[in-house]
Amino acid sequence: MTQPIISSPHVPRINRVNRVMAEVLVGLIPGVVALTWVFGWGTLINIALASLFAVMAESAVMLLRRRSPWVALRDLSALVTAALFAIAVPPSLPWWLTLLGIVFAIVIVKQLYGGLGYNSFNPAMAAYVFLLISYPVAMTAWIAPEGLGSDRLGFADSLQLILTGTLPQGLHWDAISSATPLDHLRGRLDLGHTIDQIAQGPTWGILGGHGWEWVNLGFLIGGIYLLARRIITWHVPIALLIGLAALSTLFWAFAPQTHASPWFHLFSGATMLGAFFIATDPVTGCTTQRGQIIFGACIGAIVYIIRTWGGYPDAIAFAVLLMNIAAPMIDYYTQPRVFGHGSMRL
């Protein structure tokens, strides 16, 4: 009987695409649970709809290319794009806008560039920005977090709102909606209010915006899980958080009544989601370690700049897309020295 040849290296192949994507989906669970608890069932409904639309769009493109849909679907990248998009949009977004966003992400941003590994921009964030610019009212209509709204939507109410655009009899939009903490901050500062005055309002929480701090904590836990599982490295997320914290600390230290604290920026909006799940996209980000640090730090700085002086309070999506453009150049100038390269003196 012939014995099998056993030789080194004895290293299992762990970085399969479908495994990485599955781990990302697992890492999203704490943040999704927090989102559902804070904003209701709309987030889960959006994830289900976005996942269905993503599978349909990916399958349709593969069939048009005369290839098996399973080839693209088995890597789970379409489901990750769907989940990230559904998490980023308001939980009351009409179903047809979710469909439009997913088609844009899968067909235009991903497949027209050649599929997974060839897209230049993060598909979920490109779709988010596309809808935000095209349909700003729908994309900024957020349900009030738990404890702020006078009415709470149940599962059936949320489903009706998403599918029909109407609320059940007796419920009014003003009673269930509110501005996000970042929107509220910008609006109040424009009216001349101070940070101390704004912080007395109901939208301000312990560390960040009311409710949003728990959402960011959930995605932070998921990010730590990805780090522990070695799905991502620390370079991009830590550099992003340091970049955002450093710039916000600088302005907060000199003008604390007109600039929010770094804790508020770190635990409001989509900061932790962007740091650990969006900016770490290996396809559209940098590949060198120095490049990843520069990439993440620049995203953090751009987020603060747009939040403070731009027209879009959250800014994660815009910052990521801008740095997606710069990623190839950063990689070019941060390549490590080849071993043995250089002049030799005799």
Short mmCIF file of C-alpha atoms in Angstrom, two decimals:
data_model
loop_
_atom_site.label_atom_id
_atom_site.label_comp_id
_atom_site.label_asym_id
_atom_site.label_seq_id
_atom_site.Cartn_x
_atom_site.Cartn_y
_atom_site.Cartn_z
CA MET A 1 0.00 0.00 0.00
CA THR A 2 1.40 3.33 -1.04
CA GLN A 3 1.76 5.79 1.81
CA PRO A 4 0.72 9.40 1.19
CA ILE A 5 3.56 11.85 0.96
CA ILE A 6 3.43 14.21 3.89
CA SER A 7 5.55 17.32 3.72
CA SER A 8 5.66 20.79 5.09
CA PRO A 9 4.40 23.40 5.39
CA HIS A 10 1.66 22.12 7.68
CA VAL A 11 -0.43 25.30 7.51
CA PRO A 12 -4.16 25.11 6.87
CA ARG A 13 -5.62 27.34 4.23
CA ILE A 14 -7.77 29.72 6.30
CA ASN A 15 -8.08 32.80 4.13
CA ARG A 16 -10.72 31.53 1.73
CA VAL A 17 -12.98 34.32 0.53
CA ASN A 18 -16.20 32.66 1.70
CA ARG A 19 -14.72 32.07 5.16
CA VAL A 20 -13.62 35.69 5.47
CA MET A 21 -17.05 36.93 4.35
CA ALA A 22 -18.81 34.56 6.74
CA GLU A 23 -16.68 35.85 9.62
CA VAL A 24 -17.56 39.43 8.66
CA LEU A 25 -21.26 38.55 8.78
CA VAL A 26 -20.77 37.02 12.22
CA GLY A 27 -18.89 40.12 13.37
CA LEU A 28 -21.82 42.31 12.33
CA ILE A 29 -24.23 40.53 14.66
CA PRO A 30 -23.63 42.59 17.87
CA GLY A 31 -24.09 45.86 15.96
CA VAL A 32 -27.21 44.60 14.18
CA VAL A 33 -28.69 43.49 17.49
CA ALA A 34 -28.01 46.95 18.93
CA LEU A 35 -29.50 48.66 15.86
CA THR A 36 -32.65 46.53 16.11
CA TRP A 37 -32.99 47.22 19.81
CA VAL A 38 -32.49 50.98 19.39
CA PHE A 39 -34.38 51.59 16.13
CA GLY A 40 -36.78 48.68 15.80
CA TRP A 41 -37.38 45.92 13.27
CA GLY A 42 -36.68 48.02 10.18
CA THR A 43 -32.99 47.14 10.17
CA LEU A 44 -33.65 43.39 10.01
CA ILE A 45 -36.29 43.87 7.30
CA ASN A 46 -33.85 45.96 5.26
CA ILE A 47 -31.14 43.30 5.62
CA ALA A 48 -33.54 40.59 4.44
CA LEU A 49 -34.70 42.64 1.44
CA ALA A 50 -31.19 43.78 0.52
CA SER A 51 -29.88 40.20 0.71
CA LEU A 52 -32.67 38.95 -1.56
CA PHE A 53 -32.10 41.75 -4.07
CA ALA A 54 -28.32 41.21 -3.97
CA VAL A 55 -28.63 37.50 -4.71
CA MET A 56 -31.05 38.22 -7.56
CA ALA A 57 -28.85 40.96 -9.05
CA GLU A 58 -25.66 38.88 -8.79
CA SER A 59 -27.38 35.86 -10.32
CA ALA A 60 -28.82 37.91 -13.19
CA VAL A 61 -25.42 39.36 -14.07
CA MET A 62 -23.74 35.95 -13.97
CA LEU A 63 -26.42 34.46 -16.23
CA LEU A 64 -25.96 37.33 -18.69
CA ARG A 65 -22.25 36.54 -18.67
CA ARG A 66 -23.17 32.88 -19.34
CA ARG A 67 -21.62 31.73 -16.12
CA SER A 68 -23.07 29.81 -13.20
CA PRO A 69 -24.53 32.15 -10.53
CA TRP A 70 -23.10 29.82 -7.89
CA VAL A 71 -19.59 30.87 -8.87
CA ALA A 72 -20.26 34.39 -7.60
CA LEU A 73 -22.77 33.63 -4.84
CA ARG A 74 -20.68 31.05 -2.98
CA ASP A 75 -18.09 33.65 -1.90
CA LEU A 76 -20.82 35.45 0.15
CA SER A 77 -19.55 38.87 -0.94
CA ALA A 78 -23.01 39.85 -2.23
CA LEU A 79 -24.51 39.15 1.20
CA VAL A 80 -21.81 41.22 2.92
CA THR A 81 -22.49 44.13 0.55
CA ALA A 82 -26.22 43.79 1.21
CA ALA A 83 -25.75 43.71 4.99
CA LEU A 84 -23.43 46.74 5.07
CA PHE A 85 -25.77 48.73 2.82
CA ALA A 86 -28.87 47.80 4.83
CA ILE A 87 -27.15 48.73 8.10
CA ALA A 88 -26.07 52.13 6.77
CA VAL A 89 -29.46 53.28 5.47
CA PRO A 90 -32.39 54.40 7.65
CA PRO A 91 -34.60 51.57 8.96
CA SER A 92 -37.62 53.19 7.28
CA LEU A 93 -36.14 53.27 3.76
CA PRO A 94 -38.74 52.32 1.10
CA TRP A 95 -38.14 48.89 -0.42
CA TRP A 96 -37.72 50.26 -3.94
CA LEU A 97 -34.81 52.46 -2.82
CA THR A 98 -33.18 49.42 -1.25
CA LEU A 99 -33.61 47.64 -4.58
CA LEU A 100 -32.17 50.59 -6.49
CA GLY A 101 -29.20 50.87 -4.14
CA ILE A 102 -28.39 47.16 -4.28
CA VAL A 103 -28.63 47.05 -8.08
CA PHE A 104 -26.27 50.02 -8.25
CA ALA A 105 -23.84 48.36 -5.81
CA ILE A 106 -23.81 44.88 -7.36
CA VAL A 107 -24.26 45.63 -11.05
CA ILE A 108 -22.63 49.03 -11.57
CA VAL A 109 -19.94 49.25 -8.90
CA LYS A 110 -18.97 45.57 -8.61
CA GLN A 111 -19.81 43.48 -11.69
CA LEU A 112 -19.21 46.08 -14.39
CA TYR A 113 -15.67 46.43 -13.06
CA GLY A 114 -15.16 42.68 -13.42
CA GLY A 115 -16.59 41.29 -10.18
CA LEU A 116 -15.08 40.70 -6.77
CA GLY A 117 -11.47 41.82 -6.59
CA TYR A 118 -11.68 44.27 -9.47
CA ASN A 119 -13.99 47.00 -8.13
CA SER A 120 -12.30 50.30 -7.35
CA PHE A 121 -14.90 51.54 -4.84
CA ASN A 122 -16.63 50.00 -1.87
CA PRO A 123 -19.97 48.87 -3.38
CA ALA A 124 -22.09 49.43 -0.28
CA MET A 125 -20.75 52.94 0.31
CA ALA A 126 -20.99 53.89 -3.36
CA ALA A 127 -24.65 52.85 -3.33
CA TYR A 128 -25.24 54.74 -0.08
CA VAL A 129 -23.79 57.96 -1.52
CA PHE A 130 -25.70 57.47 -4.78
CA LEU A 131 -29.01 57.32 -2.88
CA LEU A 132 -28.04 60.08 -0.43
CA ILE A 133 -27.38 62.51 -3.28
CA SER A 134 -30.40 61.39 -5.32
CA TYR A 135 -32.95 60.97 -2.50
CA PRO A 136 -31.72 63.04 0.46
CA VAL A 137 -35.09 63.22 2.25
CA ALA A 138 -35.62 59.45 2.37
CA MET A 139 -31.97 58.83 3.25
CA THR A 140 -32.03 61.15 6.26
CA ALA A 141 -35.41 60.07 7.68
CA TRP A 142 -34.37 58.13 10.76
CA ILE A 143 -36.67 56.50 13.30
CA ALA A 144 -36.28 57.98 16.77
CA PRO A 145 -34.10 55.76 18.98
CA GLU A 146 -35.58 53.87 21.89
CA GLY A 147 -36.62 56.30 24.62
CA LEU A 148 -37.03 59.41 22.42
CA GLY A 149 -40.01 58.80 20.17
CA SER A 150 -43.51 58.91 21.64
CA ASP A 151 -44.55 55.87 19.58
CA ARG A 152 -42.72 52.62 18.85
CA LEU A 153 -43.09 50.65 15.62
CA GLY A 154 -43.71 46.93 15.84
CA PHE A 155 -42.65 44.41 13.21
CA ALA A 156 -45.90 44.70 11.24
CA ASP A 157 -45.79 48.50 11.42
CA SER A 158 -42.19 48.59 10.18
CA LEU A 159 -42.97 46.18 7.35
CA GLN A 160 -45.95 48.28 6.28
CA LEU A 161 -43.88 51.48 6.33
CA ILE A 162 -41.12 49.94 4.22
CA LEU A 163 -43.38 48.20 1.69
CA THR A 164 -46.12 50.83 1.31
CA GLY A 165 -44.59 54.06 2.62
CA THR A 166 -47.54 54.56 4.99
CA LEU A 167 -47.93 54.28 8.73
CA PRO A 168 -50.76 52.44 10.51
CA GLN A 169 -53.74 54.54 11.49
CA GLY A 170 -53.04 56.54 14.63
CA LEU A 171 -49.30 56.80 14.10
CA HIS A 172 -47.68 59.99 12.83
CA TRP A 173 -44.19 60.45 11.38
CA ASP A 174 -43.36 63.31 13.76
CA ALA A 175 -44.03 61.02 16.69
CA ILE A 176 -41.68 58.25 15.58
CA SER A 177 -38.82 60.16 13.90
CA SER A 178 -35.99 62.40 15.03
CA ALA A 179 -32.78 63.93 13.71
CA THR A 180 -29.60 61.95 14.24
CA PRO A 181 -27.25 63.29 16.95
CA LEU A 182 -24.78 64.51 14.32
CA ASP A 183 -27.56 66.30 12.42
CA HIS A 184 -28.87 67.75 15.66
CA LEU A 185 -25.39 68.94 16.65
CA ARG A 186 -24.82 70.73 13.36
CA GLY A 187 -28.25 72.33 13.40
CA ARG A 188 -27.94 73.62 16.95
CA LEU A 189 -24.42 74.95 16.41
CA ASP A 190 -25.67 76.84 13.34
CA LEU A 191 -28.29 78.45 15.58
CA GLY A 192 -25.59 79.65 17.97
CA HIS A 193 -26.06 77.11 20.75
CA THR A 194 -23.07 75.93 22.78
CA ILE A 195 -22.00 72.33 23.31
CA ASP A 196 -23.07 72.53 26.97
CA GLN A 197 -26.56 73.62 25.92
CA ILE A 198 -26.83 70.93 23.23
CA ALA A 199 -25.61 68.25 25.63
CA GLN A 200 -28.60 68.95 27.89
CA GLY A 201 -30.95 67.79 25.15
CA PRO A 202 -32.37 64.26 24.84
CA THR A 203 -30.27 63.34 21.77
CA TRP A 204 -27.04 63.39 23.81
CA GLY A 205 -25.99 60.19 25.52
CA ILE A 206 -23.17 59.21 27.85
CA LEU A 207 -20.38 58.98 25.29
CA GLY A 208 -22.05 59.76 21.97
CA GLY A 209 -25.52 60.28 20.63
CA HIS A 210 -28.43 58.73 22.50
CA GLY A 211 -28.79 55.15 21.31
CA TRP A 212 -25.98 55.47 18.79
CA GLU A 213 -23.35 54.90 21.46
CA TRP A 214 -24.75 51.40 21.99
CA VAL A 215 -24.79 50.76 18.25
CA ASN A 216 -21.15 51.82 17.98
CA LEU A 217 -20.28 49.69 20.99
CA GLY A 218 -21.87 46.71 19.22
CA PHE A 219 -19.80 47.24 16.09
CA LEU A 220 -16.69 47.77 18.23
CA ILE A 221 -17.28 44.35 19.80
CA GLY A 222 -17.70 42.89 16.32
CA GLY A 223 -14.51 44.60 15.19
CA ILE A 224 -12.56 43.14 18.10
CA TYR A 225 -13.91 39.74 17.09
CA LEU A 226 -12.56 40.20 13.56
CA LEU A 227 -9.19 41.24 14.96
CA ALA A 228 -9.09 38.22 17.25
CA ARG A 229 -9.97 35.93 14.33
CA ARG A 230 -7.28 37.61 12.22
CA ILE A 231 -9.78 38.49 9.52
CA ILE A 232 -8.54 42.08 9.59
CA THR A 233 -5.40 43.72 10.94
CA TRP A 234 -5.24 46.64 13.33
CA HIS A 235 -3.64 49.11 10.92
CA VAL A 236 -6.71 50.62 9.19
CA PRO A 237 -9.26 50.70 12.07
CA ILE A 238 -6.86 51.94 14.74
CA ALA A 239 -5.38 54.56 12.40
CA LEU A 240 -8.88 55.72 11.46
CA LEU A 241 -9.98 56.05 15.09
CA ILE A 242 -6.75 57.82 16.05
CA GLY A 243 -7.03 60.18 13.08
CA LEU A 244 -10.61 61.09 14.00
CA ALA A 245 -9.83 61.33 17.72
CA ALA A 246 -6.69 63.41 17.22
CA LEU A 247 -8.32 66.05 15.06
CA SER A 248 -11.47 66.24 17.17
CA THR A 249 -9.38 66.50 20.36
CA LEU A 250 -7.35 69.35 18.89
CA PHE A 251 -10.40 71.49 18.10
CA TRP A 252 -12.26 70.45 21.23
CA ALA A 253 -9.30 71.48 23.41
CA PHE A 254 -9.19 74.99 21.92
CA ALA A 255 -12.94 75.54 21.47
CA PRO A 256 -14.93 73.10 23.64
CA GLN A 257 -18.16 75.11 23.31
CA THR A 258 -18.29 74.89 19.52
CA HIS A 259 -16.68 71.50 18.91
CA ALA A 260 -17.85 68.18 20.34
CA SER A 261 -15.53 65.93 22.31
CA PRO A 262 -13.64 63.09 20.63
CA TRP A 263 -15.81 60.59 22.53
CA PHE A 264 -18.90 62.01 20.85
CA HIS A 265 -17.38 61.57 17.39
CA LEU A 266 -16.11 58.07 18.14
CA PHE A 267 -19.47 56.82 19.44
CA SER A 268 -21.89 58.60 17.11
CA GLY A 269 -22.94 57.88 13.57
CA ALA A 270 -21.26 55.02 11.71
CA THR A 271 -17.77 55.48 13.17
CA MET A 272 -17.14 51.95 14.44
CA LEU A 273 -18.94 50.36 11.50
CA GLY A 274 -16.76 52.36 9.15
CA ALA A 275 -13.54 51.66 11.03
CA PHE A 276 -13.84 47.88 11.34
CA PHE A 277 -16.16 46.76 8.54
CA ILE A 278 -16.05 49.30 5.69
CA ALA A 279 -12.59 50.89 5.58
CA THR A 280 -11.01 47.44 6.03
CA ASP A 281 -12.28 46.21 2.65
CA PRO A 282 -9.15 44.52 1.22
CA VAL A 283 -10.16 45.12 -2.40
CA THR A 284 -10.61 48.89 -2.32
CA GLY A 285 -8.10 49.79 0.38
CA CYS A 286 -4.33 49.77 0.67
CA THR A 287 -2.23 46.61 0.83
CA THR A 288 1.01 47.77 2.45
CA GLN A 289 1.11 48.22 6.22
CA ARG A 290 2.33 51.82 6.04
CA GLY A 291 -0.24 52.49 3.35
CA GLN A 292 -3.03 51.09 5.52
CA ILE A 293 -2.05 53.38 8.38
CA ILE A 294 -2.04 56.41 6.07
CA PHE A 295 -5.29 55.24 4.49
CA GLY A 296 -7.08 54.86 7.83
CA ALA A 297 -5.73 58.08 9.34
CA CYS A 298 -6.80 60.09 6.31
CA ILE A 299 -10.30 58.62 6.46
CA GLY A 300 -10.55 59.63 10.11
CA ALA A 301 -9.38 63.18 9.35
CA ILE A 302 -11.75 63.54 6.38
CA VAL A 303 -14.66 62.30 8.49
CA TYR A 304 -14.04 65.03 11.03
CA ILE A 305 -13.60 67.72 8.37
CA ILE A 306 -16.86 66.83 6.63
CA ARG A 307 -18.75 66.44 9.90
CA THR A 308 -17.59 69.85 11.08
CA TRP A 309 -17.66 71.96 7.93
CA GLY A 310 -19.28 69.86 5.21
CA GLY A 311 -22.89 69.33 4.25
CA TYR A 312 -23.19 65.67 5.29
CA PRO A 313 -22.92 65.15 9.07
CA ASP A 314 -21.87 61.48 9.17
CA ALA A 315 -19.31 61.47 6.32
CA ILE A 316 -17.99 57.90 6.66
CA ALA A 317 -19.12 56.93 3.16
CA PHE A 318 -17.66 60.01 1.49
CA ALA A 319 -14.35 59.67 3.33
CA VAL A 320 -14.00 56.00 2.37
CA LEU A 321 -14.80 56.64 -1.30
CA LEU A 322 -12.34 59.54 -1.49
CA MET A 323 -9.59 57.38 -0.05
CA ASN A 324 -10.53 54.49 -2.37
CA ILE A 325 -9.41 56.82 -5.15
CA ALA A 326 -6.11 57.53 -3.39
CA ALA A 327 -5.35 53.92 -2.36
CA PRO A 328 -3.32 52.93 -5.48
CA MET A 329 -1.11 56.00 -5.18
CA ILE A 330 -0.55 55.38 -1.45
CA ASP A 331 0.42 51.79 -2.15
CA TYR A 332 2.81 52.90 -4.88
CA TYR A 333 4.74 55.20 -2.54
CA THR A 334 4.71 52.89 0.51
CA GLN A 335 6.09 49.70 -1.01
CA PRO A 336 8.59 48.06 1.38
CA ARG A 337 12.20 47.85 0.28
CA VAL A 338 13.00 44.61 -1.50
CA PHE A 339 15.40 42.47 0.50
CA GLY A 340 18.94 42.89 -0.80
CA HIS A 341 18.03 45.85 -2.97
CA GLY A 342 20.36 48.84 -2.94
CA SER A 343 23.96 49.65 -3.58
CA MET A 344 26.71 47.51 -2.13
CA ARG A 345 29.94 49.04 -1.07
CA LEU A 346 33.07 46.87 -1.46
#
